[in-house]
Amino acid sequence: MTNIHEGDLDILLVEDDPSIGGFLQAAMDREPGYRLYWETTLKDAWKAWEKRQIQEGRPFALILLDLGLPDGDGQELIRRLRDHGGEQALIIIISARGSEADKVLALDSGADDYLTKPFTIGELFARLRAHLRRRQPADASAESSHWVVGALALDDLTHTLRKSGVPIPMTPKEYQLLHFFVMNQGRVLSHRRILSAVWGEHSADQAHYVRLYIKRLREKIEDDPGVPQYLMTEKGVGYRFADPEA
C-alpha cells in the first residue's frame, strides 16, 4: 500500500494492526516529503524490501517495524535486513512491548530506536527528524569530511568506516556514535551526554542503548574487544575514545 506523495523519504511500515497502520498512513499523507509503503507481514515486508533493494537499487531509507506480526517476530526482519544490504537503513521499532529486555533485544538485533505504543504522531516525527538530522552527510567542501584515528578511517560524505583499509559494515546509529566519539577524542563522556547527542533528549534515561552499542562498536573496531584500545571505559562515569598510536 502506498500514498500519493512524491516525497524525499520512502518509508516501509510493517504493522498488522489496521487502526495503527491507517493512523500512520493518514499522518504521512499530510506531511510533505514522506511516502509510506505499508505491509502487514514479515513475508510481504521482505518482498517489498527485496524488490526495492535488489531489483530497483533504491532501498527504503526508513523502516517502522512492529515486533508482533502474524507470521513471526519483527526481530527476524531486523537481522535479515542488516545481513542483506540494509546496513544504512534507519530502523525504528513501534511496539506495545515496553520492557527493557524487549528494547535491549531489538537494539542488539540492529534496531536504531524503540518507540513504545501508544505514542503520538508528534513524538514519532520528532524522533524521526532527530535521527535524520544526525545522519546528514557533511558538506563536500568541508575540510572535516574525513577522519583518521589509528587504523580507523571515517568518511562523513558516505558514512563509511575502514579499518586498515578494509571496509567495516556500519548501521547509521553505529556510525553516528563512533563519529561522536571521534569528534570528542580524549574527553570522558557520560552516558547521559552520549545519549542526548546521538539519540536525543528523549532517550537520556536509556543507558542500555549506550552499553549495547559500545559492545557492537568494540566488536567492529577493536583487535580484541575484551582489551579495547579505542573505546575505553571510565568506571562510574562513561567512556573515552583514545588513539592507540598517540
GROMACS .gro file of C-alpha atoms in nm:
model
  246
    1MET     CA    1   0.000   0.000   0.000
    2THR     CA    2   0.136   0.342  -0.085
    3ASN     CA    3   0.033   0.701  -0.061
    4ILE     CA    4   0.047   0.952  -0.345
    5HIS     CA    5   0.325   1.182  -0.225
    6GLU     CA    6   0.635   1.221  -0.439
    7GLY     CA    7   0.836   1.277  -0.125
    8ASP     CA    8   1.203   1.273  -0.045
    9LEU     CA    9   1.187   0.991   0.208
   10ASP     CA   10   1.045   0.647   0.129
   11ILE     CA   11   0.930   0.462   0.440
   12LEU     CA   12   0.841   0.096   0.484
   13LEU     CA   13   0.582   0.042   0.756
   14VAL     CA   14   0.546  -0.317   0.883
   15GLU     CA   15   0.234  -0.323   1.102
   16ASP     CA   16  -0.057  -0.568   1.114
   17ASP     CA   17  -0.293  -0.351   1.322
   18PRO     CA   18  -0.519  -0.171   1.070
   19SER     CA   19  -0.601   0.112   1.310
   20ILE     CA   20  -0.235   0.196   1.372
   21GLY     CA   21  -0.143   0.144   1.008
   22GLY     CA   22  -0.426   0.367   0.894
   23PHE     CA   23  -0.334   0.629   1.153
   24LEU     CA   24   0.027   0.641   1.031
   25GLN     CA   25  -0.077   0.634   0.666
   26ALA     CA   26  -0.303   0.936   0.717
   27ALA     CA   27  -0.033   1.121   0.912
   28MET     CA   28   0.228   1.062   0.642
   29ASP     CA   29  -0.018   1.169   0.373
   30ARG     CA   30  -0.045   1.508   0.544
   31GLU     CA   31   0.333   1.551   0.578
   32PRO     CA   32   0.517   1.673   0.264
   33GLY     CA   33   0.838   1.487   0.193
   34TYR     CA   34   0.730   1.143   0.312
   35ARG     CA   35   0.599   0.846   0.112
   36LEU     CA   36   0.472   0.542   0.301
   37TYR     CA   37   0.466   0.178   0.187
   38TRP     CA   38   0.262  -0.039   0.422
   39GLU     CA   39   0.294  -0.415   0.465
   40THR     CA   40   0.133  -0.634   0.732
   41THR     CA   41   0.353  -0.948   0.743
   42LEU     CA   42   0.721  -1.035   0.758
   43LYS     CA   43   0.693  -1.219   0.428
   44ASP     CA   44   0.544  -0.924   0.241
   45ALA     CA   45   0.780  -0.678   0.409
   46TRP     CA   46   1.082  -0.879   0.294
   47LYS     CA   47   0.941  -0.898  -0.060
   48ALA     CA   48   0.895  -0.521  -0.064
   49TRP     CA   49   1.249  -0.466   0.064
   50GLU     CA   50   1.399  -0.717  -0.177
   51LYS     CA   51   1.221  -0.557  -0.473
   52ARG     CA   52   1.346  -0.209  -0.383
   53GLN     CA   53   1.696  -0.312  -0.274
   54ILE     CA   54   1.789  -0.578  -0.528
   55GLN     CA   55   1.571  -0.519  -0.833
   56GLU     CA   56   1.545  -0.138  -0.829
   57GLY     CA   57   1.857  -0.038  -0.634
   58ARG     CA   58   1.676   0.224  -0.426
   59PRO     CA   59   1.631   0.082  -0.075
   60PHE     CA   60   1.396   0.227   0.182
   61ALA     CA   61   1.564   0.492   0.397
   62LEU     CA   62   1.344   0.419   0.700
   63ILE     CA   63   1.160   0.116   0.836
   64LEU     CA   64   0.891   0.145   1.103
   65LEU     CA   65   0.859  -0.205   1.242
   66ASP     CA   66   0.615  -0.373   1.477
   67LEU     CA   67   0.751  -0.679   1.658
   68GLY     CA   68   0.437  -0.890   1.698
   69LEU     CA   69   0.343  -0.988   1.343
   70PRO     CA   70   0.115  -1.269   1.219
   71ASP     CA   71   0.396  -1.478   1.069
   72GLY     CA   72   0.674  -1.417   1.320
   73ASP     CA   73   0.874  -1.173   1.529
   74GLY     CA   74   0.998  -0.847   1.383
   75GLN     CA   75   1.344  -0.927   1.521
   76GLU     CA   76   1.383  -1.173   1.234
   77LEU     CA   77   1.335  -0.896   0.979
   78ILE     CA   78   1.588  -0.668   1.151
   79ARG     CA   79   1.860  -0.931   1.136
   80ARG     CA   80   1.777  -1.025   0.779
   81LEU     CA   81   1.783  -0.664   0.661
   82ARG     CA   82   2.115  -0.592   0.832
   83ASP     CA   83   2.266  -0.901   0.672
   84HIS     CA   84   2.136  -0.832   0.320
   85GLY     CA   85   2.222  -0.477   0.221
   86GLY     CA   86   2.023  -0.290   0.483
   87GLU     CA   87   2.313  -0.158   0.691
   88GLN     CA   88   2.227   0.205   0.613
   89ALA     CA   89   1.851   0.182   0.669
   90LEU     CA   90   1.715   0.357   0.977
   91ILE     CA   91   1.503   0.108   1.174
   92ILE     CA   92   1.263   0.233   1.442
   93ILE     CA   93   1.062  -0.021   1.640
   94ILE     CA   94   0.700   0.064   1.720
   95SER     CA   95   0.574  -0.195   1.966
   96ALA     CA   96   0.343  -0.249   2.262
   97ARG     CA   97   0.625  -0.443   2.429
   98GLY     CA   98   0.776  -0.190   2.664
   99SER     CA   99   1.013  -0.386   2.887
  100GLU     CA  100   1.384  -0.312   2.895
  101ALA     CA  101   1.452  -0.671   2.790
  102ASP     CA  102   1.248  -0.626   2.470
  103LYS     CA  103   1.424  -0.298   2.394
  104VAL     CA  104   1.766  -0.449   2.455
  105LEU     CA  105   1.689  -0.745   2.228
  106ALA     CA  106   1.566  -0.521   1.946
  107LEU     CA  107   1.863  -0.286   1.971
  108ASP     CA  108   2.102  -0.578   1.990
  109SER     CA  109   1.946  -0.719   1.671
  110GLY     CA  110   2.026  -0.394   1.491
  111ALA     CA  111   1.736  -0.152   1.550
  112ASP     CA  112   1.824   0.218   1.586
  113ASP     CA  113   1.545   0.327   1.819
  114TYR     CA  114   1.239   0.198   2.002
  115LEU     CA  115   0.902   0.369   2.042
  116THR     CA  116   0.650   0.210   2.278
  117LYS     CA  117   0.281   0.209   2.190
  118PRO     CA  118   0.072   0.410   2.242
  119PHE     CA  119   0.262   0.709   2.104
  120THR     CA  120   0.167   1.040   1.946
  121ILE     CA  121   0.245   1.126   1.586
  122GLY     CA  122   0.428   1.431   1.719
  123GLU     CA  123   0.666   1.210   1.915
  124LEU     CA  124   0.725   0.986   1.614
  125PHE     CA  125   0.805   1.278   1.383
  126ALA     CA  126   1.027   1.440   1.646
  127ARG     CA  127   1.236   1.125   1.677
  128LEU     CA  128   1.245   1.077   1.303
  129ARG     CA  129   1.365   1.434   1.242
  130ALA     CA  130   1.630   1.398   1.513
  131HIS     CA  131   1.767   1.079   1.358
  132LEU     CA  132   1.768   1.227   1.009
  133ARG     CA  133   1.949   1.542   1.123
  134ARG     CA  134   2.221   1.332   1.279
  135ARG     CA  135   2.281   1.131   0.964
  136GLN     CA  136   2.302   1.419   0.716
  137PRO     CA  137   2.627   1.398   0.517
  138ALA     CA  138   2.885   1.668   0.570
  139ASP     CA  139   2.934   1.946   0.316
  140ALA     CA  140   3.153   1.810   0.039
  141SER     CA  141   3.369   2.122   0.062
  142ALA     CA  142   3.430   2.084   0.435
  143GLU     CA  143   3.783   2.002   0.540
  144SER     CA  144   3.650   1.781   0.820
  145SER     CA  145   3.472   1.527   0.599
  146HIS     CA  146   3.738   1.260   0.654
  147TRP     CA  147   3.881   1.144   0.986
  148VAL     CA  148   4.167   0.908   1.062
  149VAL     CA  149   4.241   0.772   1.409
  150GLY     CA  150   4.489   0.490   1.438
  151ALA     CA  151   4.387   0.224   1.186
  152LEU     CA  152   4.036   0.372   1.152
  153ALA     CA  153   3.925   0.600   0.869
  154LEU     CA  154   3.578   0.759   0.873
  155ASP     CA  155   3.422   0.929   0.571
  156ASP     CA  156   3.138   1.168   0.658
  157LEU     CA  157   3.029   1.201   0.296
  158THR     CA  158   2.942   0.834   0.264
  159HIS     CA  159   2.909   0.743   0.634
  160THR     CA  160   3.155   0.459   0.589
  161LEU     CA  161   3.434   0.317   0.802
  162ARG     CA  162   3.753   0.141   0.703
  163LYS     CA  163   3.994  -0.036   0.935
  164SER     CA  164   4.342  -0.080   0.793
  165GLY     CA  165   4.186  -0.017   0.453
  166VAL     CA  166   3.918  -0.285   0.491
  167PRO     CA  167   3.550  -0.168   0.476
  168ILE     CA  168   3.360  -0.230   0.801
  169PRO     CA  169   2.978  -0.255   0.773
  170MET     CA  170   2.809   0.004   0.993
  171THR     CA  171   2.446   0.082   1.075
  172PRO     CA  172   2.354   0.453   1.078
  173LYS     CA  173   2.347   0.465   1.456
  174GLU     CA  174   2.680   0.284   1.491
  175TYR     CA  175   2.841   0.537   1.261
  176GLN     CA  176   2.682   0.832   1.443
  177LEU     CA  177   2.805   0.704   1.776
  178LEU     CA  178   3.157   0.638   1.652
  179HIS     CA  179   3.166   0.979   1.484
  180PHE     CA  180   3.060   1.145   1.810
  181PHE     CA  181   3.343   0.970   1.994
  182VAL     CA  182   3.596   1.069   1.729
  183MET     CA  183   3.482   1.432   1.748
  184ASN     CA  184   3.536   1.420   2.125
  185GLN     CA  185   3.859   1.221   2.127
  186GLY     CA  186   4.028   1.219   2.467
  187ARG     CA  187   3.726   1.350   2.656
  188VAL     CA  188   3.542   1.146   2.916
  189LEU     CA  189   3.176   1.131   2.808
  190SER     CA  190   2.893   1.038   3.043
  191HIS     CA  191   2.611   0.805   2.941
  192ARG     CA  192   2.366   1.096   2.951
  193ARG     CA  193   2.578   1.315   2.727
  194ILE     CA  194   2.623   1.035   2.475
  195LEU     CA  195   2.252   0.956   2.471
  196SER     CA  196   2.150   1.320   2.430
  197ALA     CA  197   2.396   1.378   2.147
  198VAL     CA  198   2.337   1.058   1.950
  199TRP     CA  199   1.977   0.954   2.030
  200GLY     CA  200   1.828   1.282   2.153
  201GLU     CA  201   1.694   1.419   2.480
  202HIS     CA  202   1.400   1.176   2.471
  203SER     CA  203   1.646   0.889   2.531
  204ALA     CA  204   1.853   1.046   2.809
  205ASP     CA  205   1.748   0.777   3.059
  206GLN     CA  206   1.805   0.476   2.830
  207ALA     CA  207   2.155   0.377   2.946
  208HIS     CA  208   2.124   0.031   2.792
  209TYR     CA  209   2.136   0.190   2.446
  210VAL     CA  210   2.494   0.300   2.511
  211ARG     CA  211   2.606  -0.031   2.660
  212LEU     CA  212   2.475  -0.229   2.364
  213TYR     CA  213   2.623  -0.003   2.100
  214ILE     CA  214   2.960   0.020   2.276
  215LYS     CA  215   2.971  -0.361   2.267
  216ARG     CA  216   2.888  -0.364   1.896
  217LEU     CA  217   3.141  -0.095   1.812
  218ARG     CA  218   3.417  -0.274   2.002
  219GLU     CA  219   3.344  -0.592   1.809
  220LYS     CA  220   3.397  -0.399   1.486
  221ILE     CA  221   3.688  -0.165   1.559
  222GLU     CA  222   3.897  -0.336   1.828
  223ASP     CA  223   4.154  -0.607   1.758
  224ASP     CA  224   4.048  -0.762   2.090
  225PRO     CA  225   3.709  -0.633   2.215
  226GLY     CA  226   3.794  -0.760   2.564
  227VAL     CA  227   4.102  -0.538   2.577
  228PRO     CA  228   3.991  -0.219   2.399
  229GLN     CA  229   4.242   0.029   2.263
  230TYR     CA  230   3.995   0.282   2.122
  231LEU     CA  231   3.678   0.277   2.332
  232MET     CA  232   3.792   0.297   2.691
  233THR     CA  233   3.557   0.254   2.989
  234GLU     CA  234   3.580   0.519   3.260
  235LYS     CA  235   3.427   0.337   3.557
  236GLY     CA  236   3.134   0.512   3.717
  237VAL     CA  237   3.135   0.789   3.456
  238GLY     CA  238   3.113   0.671   3.097
  239TYR     CA  239   3.357   0.624   2.809
  240ARG     CA  240   3.658   0.787   2.645
  241PHE     CA  241   3.779   0.749   2.286
  242ALA     CA  242   4.156   0.719   2.251
  243ASP     CA  243   4.410   0.698   1.970
  244PRO     CA  244   4.620   0.386   2.039
  245GLU     CA  245   4.902   0.529   1.830
  246ALA     CA  246   4.920   0.861   2.014
   0.00000   0.00000   0.00000
